[in-house]
CSV table of C-alpha atoms in Angstrom, one decimal:
chain,number,residue,atom,x,y,z
R,685,UNK,CA,88.4,96.4,19.1
R,686,UNK,CA,85.8,93.9,20.4
R,687,UNK,CA,82.5,94.4,22.1
R,688,UNK,CA,82.1,96.0,25.6
R,689,UNK,CA,80.3,94.0,28.2
R,690,UNK,CA,78.6,96.1,30.8
R,691,UNK,CA,77.0,94.5,33.9
R,692,UNK,CA,74.3,96.8,35.2
R,693,UNK,CA,73.9,99.2,32.4
R,694,UNK,CA,70.2,100.0,32.8
R,695,UNK,CA,70.4,102.7,35.4
R,696,UNK,CA,72.7,105.3,37.0
R,697,UNK,CA,76.4,105.1,36.3
R,698,UNK,CA,76.1,101.9,34.3
R,699,UNK,CA,73.5,103.6,32.0
R,700,UNK,CA,75.8,106.6,31.5
R,701,UNK,CA,78.7,104.3,30.5
R,702,UNK,CA,76.4,102.3,28.2
R,703,UNK,CA,75.1,105.4,26.4
R,704,UNK,CA,78.6,106.7,25.9
R,705,UNK,CA,80.0,103.4,24.6
R,706,UNK,CA,77.1,102.8,22.3
R,707,UNK,CA,78.4,105.8,20.3
R,708,UNK,CA,81.7,104.0,20.0
R,709,UNK,CA,80.5,100.6,18.9
R,710,UNK,CA,78.7,97.3,19.9
R,711,UNK,CA,77.9,96.8,23.5
R,712,UNK,CA,76.4,93.9,25.5
R,713,UNK,CA,74.4,94.9,28.6
R,714,UNK,CA,73.5,92.4,31.3
R,715,UNK,CA,71.1,93.5,33.9
R,716,UNK,CA,67.8,92.5,35.5
R,717,UNK,CA,65.8,95.1,33.5
R,718,UNK,CA,66.5,96.3,30.0
R,719,UNK,CA,67.8,99.8,29.6
R,720,UNK,CA,65.4,102.3,28.0
R,721,UNK,CA,67.8,102.8,25.1
R,722,UNK,CA,67.3,102.0,21.4
R,723,UNK,CA,70.5,101.4,19.4
R,724,UNK,CA,71.6,99.0,16.7
R,725,UNK,CA,74.8,98.6,18.7
R,726,UNK,CA,73.0,97.3,21.8
R,727,UNK,CA,72.6,93.7,22.7
R,728,UNK,CA,70.7,93.1,26.0
R,729,UNK,CA,70.5,90.0,28.2
R,730,UNK,CA,68.2,90.0,31.2
R,731,UNK,CA,70.0,88.3,34.2
R,732,UNK,CA,70.4,88.7,37.9
R,733,UNK,CA,74.2,88.7,38.5
R,734,UNK,CA,73.9,86.8,41.8
R,735,UNK,CA,71.4,84.1,40.8
R,736,UNK,CA,71.5,83.6,37.1
R,737,UNK,CA,74.0,82.1,34.7
R,738,UNK,CA,75.7,84.8,32.6
R,739,UNK,CA,75.4,84.5,28.9
R,740,UNK,CA,78.2,83.4,26.6
R,741,UNK,CA,79.5,86.4,24.7
R,742,UNK,CA,82.2,86.2,22.0
R,743,UNK,CA,84.5,88.9,20.6
R,744,UNK,CA,84.8,91.1,23.7
R,745,UNK,CA,87.5,93.5,24.7
R,746,UNK,CA,86.2,95.2,27.8
R,747,UNK,CA,84.2,94.3,31.0
R,748,UNK,CA,82.7,97.0,33.2
R,749,UNK,CA,81.0,95.9,36.4
R,750,UNK,CA,78.6,98.5,37.7
R,751,UNK,CA,76.3,97.0,40.3
R,752,UNK,CA,76.7,98.4,43.9
R,753,UNK,CA,74.9,99.3,47.1
R,754,UNK,CA,74.6,102.3,49.4
R,755,UNK,CA,73.7,100.9,52.8
R,756,UNK,CA,74.5,103.6,55.4
R,757,UNK,CA,73.7,102.8,59.0
R,758,UNK,CA,75.3,102.8,62.4
R,759,UNK,CA,77.2,99.6,63.2
R,760,UNK,CA,74.7,98.7,65.9
R,761,UNK,CA,72.0,98.7,63.3
R,762,UNK,CA,73.8,96.6,60.8
R,763,UNK,CA,73.3,92.9,60.9
R,764,UNK,CA,75.7,90.3,59.5
R,765,UNK,CA,73.4,89.8,56.6
R,766,UNK,CA,73.8,93.4,55.7
R,767,UNK,CA,77.6,92.9,55.3
R,768,UNK,CA,77.0,89.6,53.5
R,769,UNK,CA,74.5,91.2,51.1
R,770,UNK,CA,76.8,94.1,50.3
R,771,UNK,CA,79.7,91.8,49.8
R,772,UNK,CA,77.7,89.6,47.4
R,773,UNK,CA,76.6,92.4,45.1
R,774,UNK,CA,79.8,94.4,45.2
R,775,UNK,CA,82.5,91.7,45.3
R,776,UNK,CA,81.1,88.2,44.5
R,777,UNK,CA,79.1,89.6,41.5
R,778,UNK,CA,82.3,91.1,40.1
R,779,UNK,CA,84.2,87.9,40.7
R,780,UNK,CA,81.5,85.9,38.9
R,781,UNK,CA,81.7,88.3,35.9
R,782,UNK,CA,85.5,88.2,35.7
R,783,UNK,CA,85.6,84.4,36.0
R,784,UNK,CA,83.1,84.1,33.2
R,785,UNK,CA,84.7,86.4,30.7
R,786,UNK,CA,88.4,86.7,31.4
R,787,UNK,CA,89.4,84.0,29.0
R,788,UNK,CA,87.6,85.7,26.2
R,789,UNK,CA,89.2,89.0,27.2
R,790,UNK,CA,92.7,87.5,27.0
R,791,UNK,CA,92.1,86.9,23.3
R,792,UNK,CA,91.5,90.6,22.6
R,793,UNK,CA,94.0,93.3,21.9
R,794,UNK,CA,94.0,96.1,24.6
R,795,UNK,CA,91.6,94.2,26.9
R,796,UNK,CA,90.4,96.0,30.0
R,797,UNK,CA,88.3,95.5,33.1
R,798,UNK,CA,86.8,98.4,35.1
R,799,UNK,CA,85.4,97.9,38.6
R,800,UNK,CA,84.0,100.3,41.1
R,801,UNK,CA,85.1,101.3,44.6
R,802,UNK,CA,84.0,104.3,46.7
R,803,UNK,CA,85.6,107.4,48.3
R,804,UNK,CA,84.7,105.8,51.7
R,805,UNK,CA,87.5,103.3,51.4
R,806,UNK,CA,90.2,106.1,51.5
R,807,UNK,CA,88.3,108.6,53.5
R,808,UNK,CA,86.9,107.1,56.7
R,809,UNK,CA,83.3,107.9,57.0
R,810,UNK,CA,80.8,107.2,59.8
R,811,UNK,CA,77.9,104.8,58.9
R,812,UNK,CA,79.8,103.4,55.9
R,813,UNK,CA,81.2,100.2,57.6
R,814,UNK,CA,79.4,97.7,55.3
R,815,UNK,CA,79.8,99.4,52.0
R,816,UNK,CA,83.4,100.4,52.8
R,817,UNK,CA,84.3,96.8,53.8
R,818,UNK,CA,83.0,95.4,50.5
R,819,UNK,CA,84.5,98.1,48.3
R,820,UNK,CA,87.8,97.8,50.2
R,821,UNK,CA,87.8,94.2,49.0
R,822,UNK,CA,87.2,95.5,45.4
R,823,UNK,CA,90.3,97.6,45.6
R,824,UNK,CA,92.3,94.5,46.7
R,825,UNK,CA,90.7,92.5,44.0
R,826,UNK,CA,91.6,95.1,41.4
R,827,UNK,CA,95.3,95.1,42.3
R,828,UNK,CA,95.5,91.3,42.5
R,829,UNK,CA,93.8,90.8,39.2
R,830,UNK,CA,95.9,93.5,37.6
R,831,UNK,CA,99.0,91.5,38.6
R,832,UNK,CA,97.6,88.2,37.6
R,833,UNK,CA,96.2,89.1,34.3
R,834,UNK,CA,99.0,91.3,33.0
R,835,UNK,CA,100.1,91.8,30.3
R,836,UNK,CA,96.9,90.6,28.6
R,837,UNK,CA,94.3,92.5,30.5
R,838,UNK,CA,94.4,95.8,32.3
R,839,UNK,CA,92.4,96.1,35.5
R,840,UNK,CA,91.4,99.3,37.2
R,841,UNK,CA,88.7,100.7,39.5
R,842,UNK,CA,87.0,104.0,39.8
R,843,UNK,CA,86.2,105.3,43.3
R,844,UNK,CA,83.5,108.0,43.2
R,845,UNK,CA,82.0,110.2,45.9
R,846,UNK,CA,78.3,110.4,46.0
R,847,UNK,CA,76.9,110.6,42.5
R,848,UNK,CA,73.6,111.8,41.3
R,849,UNK,CA,72.0,108.5,40.5
R,850,UNK,CA,68.7,106.7,41.4
R,851,UNK,CA,70.7,104.6,43.9
R,852,UNK,CA,71.7,107.8,45.8
R,853,UNK,CA,68.3,109.5,45.4
R,854,UNK,CA,67.4,109.0,49.1
R,855,UNK,CA,70.6,110.9,50.1
R,856,UNK,CA,69.9,113.7,47.6
R,857,UNK,CA,66.2,114.1,48.4
R,858,UNK,CA,65.9,117.9,48.5
R,859,UNK,CA,67.9,121.1,48.0
R,860,UNK,CA,69.0,121.3,51.6
R,861,UNK,CA,70.6,117.8,51.7
R,862,UNK,CA,72.1,118.5,48.3
R,863,UNK,CA,73.8,121.7,49.5
R,864,UNK,CA,75.0,119.9,52.6
R,865,UNK,CA,76.6,117.2,50.5
R,866,UNK,CA,78.2,119.7,48.2
R,867,UNK,CA,79.7,121.5,51.2
R,868,UNK,CA,81.5,118.3,52.3
R,869,UNK,CA,83.5,118.3,49.0
R,870,UNK,CA,86.4,120.7,48.3
R,871,UNK,CA,85.0,121.5,44.8
R,872,UNK,CA,81.5,122.0,46.3
R,873,UNK,CA,79.7,119.9,43.8
R,874,UNK,CA,78.0,116.5,43.3
R,875,UNK,CA,79.5,114.1,40.9
R,876,UNK,CA,77.5,113.3,37.7
R,877,UNK,CA,77.2,109.9,36.0
R,878,UNK,CA,78.6,111.4,32.8
R,879,UNK,CA,81.8,112.4,34.6
R,880,UNK,CA,82.2,108.8,35.8
R,881,UNK,CA,81.4,107.5,32.3
R,882,UNK,CA,84.1,109.8,30.9
R,883,UNK,CA,86.6,108.4,33.3
R,884,UNK,CA,85.6,104.8,32.4
R,885,UNK,CA,85.9,105.8,28.7
R,886,UNK,CA,89.5,106.9,29.2
R,887,UNK,CA,90.4,103.8,31.3
R,888,UNK,CA,89.3,101.4,28.6
R,889,UNK,CA,90.8,103.3,25.8
R,890,UNK,CA,94.3,103.1,24.4
R,891,UNK,CA,95.0,106.5,25.9
R,892,UNK,CA,95.3,104.5,29.2
R,893,UNK,CA,97.3,101.7,27.7
R,894,UNK,CA,99.9,101.9,30.5
R,895,UNK,CA,97.4,102.2,33.4
R,896,UNK,CA,96.6,99.1,35.4
R,897,UNK,CA,96.1,98.2,39.0
R,898,UNK,CA,95.0,101.8,39.8
R,899,UNK,CA,92.1,103.2,41.9
R,900,UNK,CA,91.0,106.4,40.2
R,901,UNK,CA,89.3,108.8,42.5
R,902,UNK,CA,86.5,110.9,41.1
R,903,UNK,CA,85.3,112.6,44.3
R,904,UNK,CA,85.5,116.4,44.0
R,905,UNK,CA,88.7,116.3,46.0
R,906,UNK,CA,87.2,114.7,49.1
R,907,UNK,CA,89.7,111.9,49.6
R,908,UNK,CA,92.9,114.0,49.1
R,909,UNK,CA,92.4,117.6,50.1
R,910,UNK,CA,90.5,119.6,52.7
């Protein structure tokens, strides 16, 4: 199996995935800042996904695109630039990465791409217009790429609910807000980055060799039960 390329593995969900996959074998991380991880299996490239050229990487079997945004405001407070910025980081960055590496992935056995959506696409939520619009595009992109790149590359997306990461820290700022967030979920808990990493690990493994074009919800039941 070839190397795993992770875009945005220095923090949050991306870091959890990187830490887990480094135990499996060689990984290439591409992010603006280097992850605070020391491993002989780690190769890091500093780059901004939106403005910099991505490095050439050979012998890869998996691409995981982790950058995202949480921009929660009323529609009257959102400007067109807010929608544009969210679309760029969530969608155009992913497209740039796929375009860069899909030919290399096609040469690998059991190649896989993992993208990220959000529970807010399936479960309508107030103040999520911008992020839900861009992540809805990711779900469409996932299905389209899965059809186009089959049978060489499997393409799936993970759709989490709020996850305990630095990106969500302003939403989980104290015990009161954490308890309120928990109460909104049928399982009464906040998702952890390691849970998402475990889902990604399964998706890119041969245990999921027949899984493609799927949006996997990891949301403590929010999108499907009450």
